[in-house]
XYZ file of C-alpha atoms in Angstrom:
200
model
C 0.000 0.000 0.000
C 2.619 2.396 0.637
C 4.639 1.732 -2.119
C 2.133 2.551 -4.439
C 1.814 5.623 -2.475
C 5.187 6.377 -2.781
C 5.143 6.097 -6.759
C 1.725 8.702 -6.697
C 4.496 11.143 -5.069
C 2.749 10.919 -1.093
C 5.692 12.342 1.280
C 4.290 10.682 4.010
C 3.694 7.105 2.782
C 7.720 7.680 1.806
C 8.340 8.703 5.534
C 6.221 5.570 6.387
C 8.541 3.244 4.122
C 11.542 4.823 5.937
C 10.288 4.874 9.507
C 9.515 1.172 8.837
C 12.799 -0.049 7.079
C 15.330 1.631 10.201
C 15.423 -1.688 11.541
C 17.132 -3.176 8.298
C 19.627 -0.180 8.940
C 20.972 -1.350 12.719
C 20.783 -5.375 11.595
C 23.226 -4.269 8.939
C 25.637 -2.102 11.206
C 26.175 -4.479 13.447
C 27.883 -6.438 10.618
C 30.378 -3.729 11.184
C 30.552 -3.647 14.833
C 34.100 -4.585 15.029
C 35.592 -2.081 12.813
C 37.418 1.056 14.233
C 34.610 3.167 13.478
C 31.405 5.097 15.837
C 28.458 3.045 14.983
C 25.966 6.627 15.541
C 28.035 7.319 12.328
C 27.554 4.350 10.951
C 23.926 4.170 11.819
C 23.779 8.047 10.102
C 25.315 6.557 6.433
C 22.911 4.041 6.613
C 19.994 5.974 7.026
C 20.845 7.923 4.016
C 21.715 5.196 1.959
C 17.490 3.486 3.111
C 16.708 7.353 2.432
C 18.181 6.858 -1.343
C 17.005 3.399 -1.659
C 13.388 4.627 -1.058
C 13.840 7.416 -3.550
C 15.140 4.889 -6.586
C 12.798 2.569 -6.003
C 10.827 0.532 -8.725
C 8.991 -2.124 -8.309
C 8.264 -3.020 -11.697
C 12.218 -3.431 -11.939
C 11.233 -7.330 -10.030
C 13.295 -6.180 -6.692
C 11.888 -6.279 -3.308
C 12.149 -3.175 -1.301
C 14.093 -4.931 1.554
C 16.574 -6.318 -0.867
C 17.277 -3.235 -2.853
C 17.184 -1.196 0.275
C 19.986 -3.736 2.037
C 21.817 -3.334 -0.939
C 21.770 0.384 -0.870
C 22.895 0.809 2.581
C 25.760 -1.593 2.512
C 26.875 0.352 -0.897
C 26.761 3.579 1.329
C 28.576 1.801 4.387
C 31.661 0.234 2.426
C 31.816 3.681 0.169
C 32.311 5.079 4.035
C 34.957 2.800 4.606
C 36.521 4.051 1.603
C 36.443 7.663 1.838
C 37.034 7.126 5.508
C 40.843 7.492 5.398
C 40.382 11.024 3.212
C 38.357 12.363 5.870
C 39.701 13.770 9.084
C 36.271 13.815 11.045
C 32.459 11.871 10.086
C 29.752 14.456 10.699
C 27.069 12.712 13.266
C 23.831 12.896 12.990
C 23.775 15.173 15.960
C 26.690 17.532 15.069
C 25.355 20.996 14.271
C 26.323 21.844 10.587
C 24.747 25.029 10.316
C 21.428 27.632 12.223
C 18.016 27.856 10.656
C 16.381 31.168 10.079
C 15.582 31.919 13.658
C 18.822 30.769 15.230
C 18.430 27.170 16.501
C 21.055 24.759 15.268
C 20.552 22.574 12.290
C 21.882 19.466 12.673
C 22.363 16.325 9.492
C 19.334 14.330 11.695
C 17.864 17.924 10.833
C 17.803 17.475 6.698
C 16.744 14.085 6.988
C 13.037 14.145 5.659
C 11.954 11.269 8.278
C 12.756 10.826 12.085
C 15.243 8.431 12.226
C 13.731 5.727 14.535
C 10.415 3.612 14.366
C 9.643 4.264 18.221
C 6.867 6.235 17.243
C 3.617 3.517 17.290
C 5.522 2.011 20.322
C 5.276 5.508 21.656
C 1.635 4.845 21.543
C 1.161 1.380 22.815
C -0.014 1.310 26.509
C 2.161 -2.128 26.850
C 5.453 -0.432 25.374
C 5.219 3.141 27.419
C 7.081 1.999 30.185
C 9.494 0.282 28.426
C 10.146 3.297 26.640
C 9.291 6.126 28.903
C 12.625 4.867 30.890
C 15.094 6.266 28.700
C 13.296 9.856 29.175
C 16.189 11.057 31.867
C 18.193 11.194 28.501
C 16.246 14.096 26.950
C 16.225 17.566 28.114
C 13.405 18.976 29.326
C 12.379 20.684 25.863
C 12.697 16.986 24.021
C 10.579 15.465 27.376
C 7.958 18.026 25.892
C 7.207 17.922 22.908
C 7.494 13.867 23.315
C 5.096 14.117 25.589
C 2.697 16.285 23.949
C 3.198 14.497 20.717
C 2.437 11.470 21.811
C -0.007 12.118 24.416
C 2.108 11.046 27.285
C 1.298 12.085 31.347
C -2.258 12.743 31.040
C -1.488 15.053 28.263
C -3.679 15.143 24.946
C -1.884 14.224 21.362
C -1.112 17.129 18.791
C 0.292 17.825 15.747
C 3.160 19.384 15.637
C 1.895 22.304 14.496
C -0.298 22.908 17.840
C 2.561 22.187 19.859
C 4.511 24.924 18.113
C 2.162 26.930 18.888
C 2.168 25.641 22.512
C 5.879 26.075 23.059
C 5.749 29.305 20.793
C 8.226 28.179 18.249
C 8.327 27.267 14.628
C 6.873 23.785 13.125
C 9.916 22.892 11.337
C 11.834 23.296 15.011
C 9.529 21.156 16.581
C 10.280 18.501 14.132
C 13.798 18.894 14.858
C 12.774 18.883 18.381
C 10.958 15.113 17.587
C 13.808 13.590 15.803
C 16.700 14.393 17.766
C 14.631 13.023 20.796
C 13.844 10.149 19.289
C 16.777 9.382 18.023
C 17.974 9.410 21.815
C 15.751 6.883 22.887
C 16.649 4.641 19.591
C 20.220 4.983 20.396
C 19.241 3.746 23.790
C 16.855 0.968 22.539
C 19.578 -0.695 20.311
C 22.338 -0.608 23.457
C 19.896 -2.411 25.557
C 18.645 -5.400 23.028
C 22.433 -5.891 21.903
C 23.798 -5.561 25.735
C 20.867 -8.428 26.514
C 22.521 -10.381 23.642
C 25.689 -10.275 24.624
C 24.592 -11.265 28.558
């Protein structure tokens, strides 16, 4: 359903595809676990290489998302590996690279078009909150927020992101940043826990 979305040009059954696939993007990085290299960064490349994948897409062509996708991101990981030694730093996903019109920083989780961690219906599932709600001491108290508001958390009511702008009397677009870097936190957290109970 959302592929043929997708093809009719809907951003947010694209989003959907990407929110959906991040999973395929830390099963692959873990393949690369071992080498000399910060797996947020890693995690980052292959984000953009699902982000690509989703944006070449054809079905007709007689590939299945997953495998073209897994193919995309392990093309961006080893080109990584080979640029790596011409580059004397890898930009996060949380390193500012720049300040958007009204002075907040922009960061490359910023310009990426979807948040970058399927947390969201989890958010949303009475049987996951506390499970989830436990890595909130990570976020600052602006993140805790608009989480909270977003997602209808402590008694509060859901909104879009628009109302909460308005709420928190900032711009939509920050908000979003707001969203994304928060929960990219709590993935970051999520993937440290499942490969810590792996390793036990």
């Amino acid at each position: 359903m959302f592929i043929d979305q997708l093809l009719a040009g809907d951003d947010q059954a694209r989003d959907k595809l990407i929110e959906h696939n991040l999973r395929l993007v830390a099963h692959l990085v873990k393949k690369y676990e071992k080498k000399q290299t910060n797996q947020d960064d890693l995690i980052s490349i292959g984000i953009i290489g699902l982000i690509k994948a989703i944006d070449t897409f054809h079905p007709n062509k007689g590939t299945k998302l997953a495998t073209y996708a897994a193919r995309c991101i392990e093309n961006e990981i080893l080109m990584h590996f080979r640029q790596q030694k011409k580059r004397s730093k890898e930009t996060s996903l949380e390193e500012p690279i720049g300040h958007d019109k009204d002075g907040h920083a922009i960061a490359l989780l910023d310009v990426l078009t979807s948040p970058t961690v399927d947390l969201d219906e989890q958010l949303q599932q009475n049987n996951d909150l506390v499970k989830i709600k436990k890595y909130f001491p990570l976020l600052d108290d602006r993140e805790k927020k608009v989480l909270m508001l977003r997602f209808g958390l402590g008694n509060h009511t859901e909104q879009t992101q628009k109302n909460i702008a308005k709420t928190l009397n900032i711009s939509r677009s920050y908000v979003s940043r707001i969203e994304k870097r928060a929960l990219f936190k709590l993935f970051k957290a999520y993937q440290q826990d499942i490969e810590a109970k792996q390793t036990d």
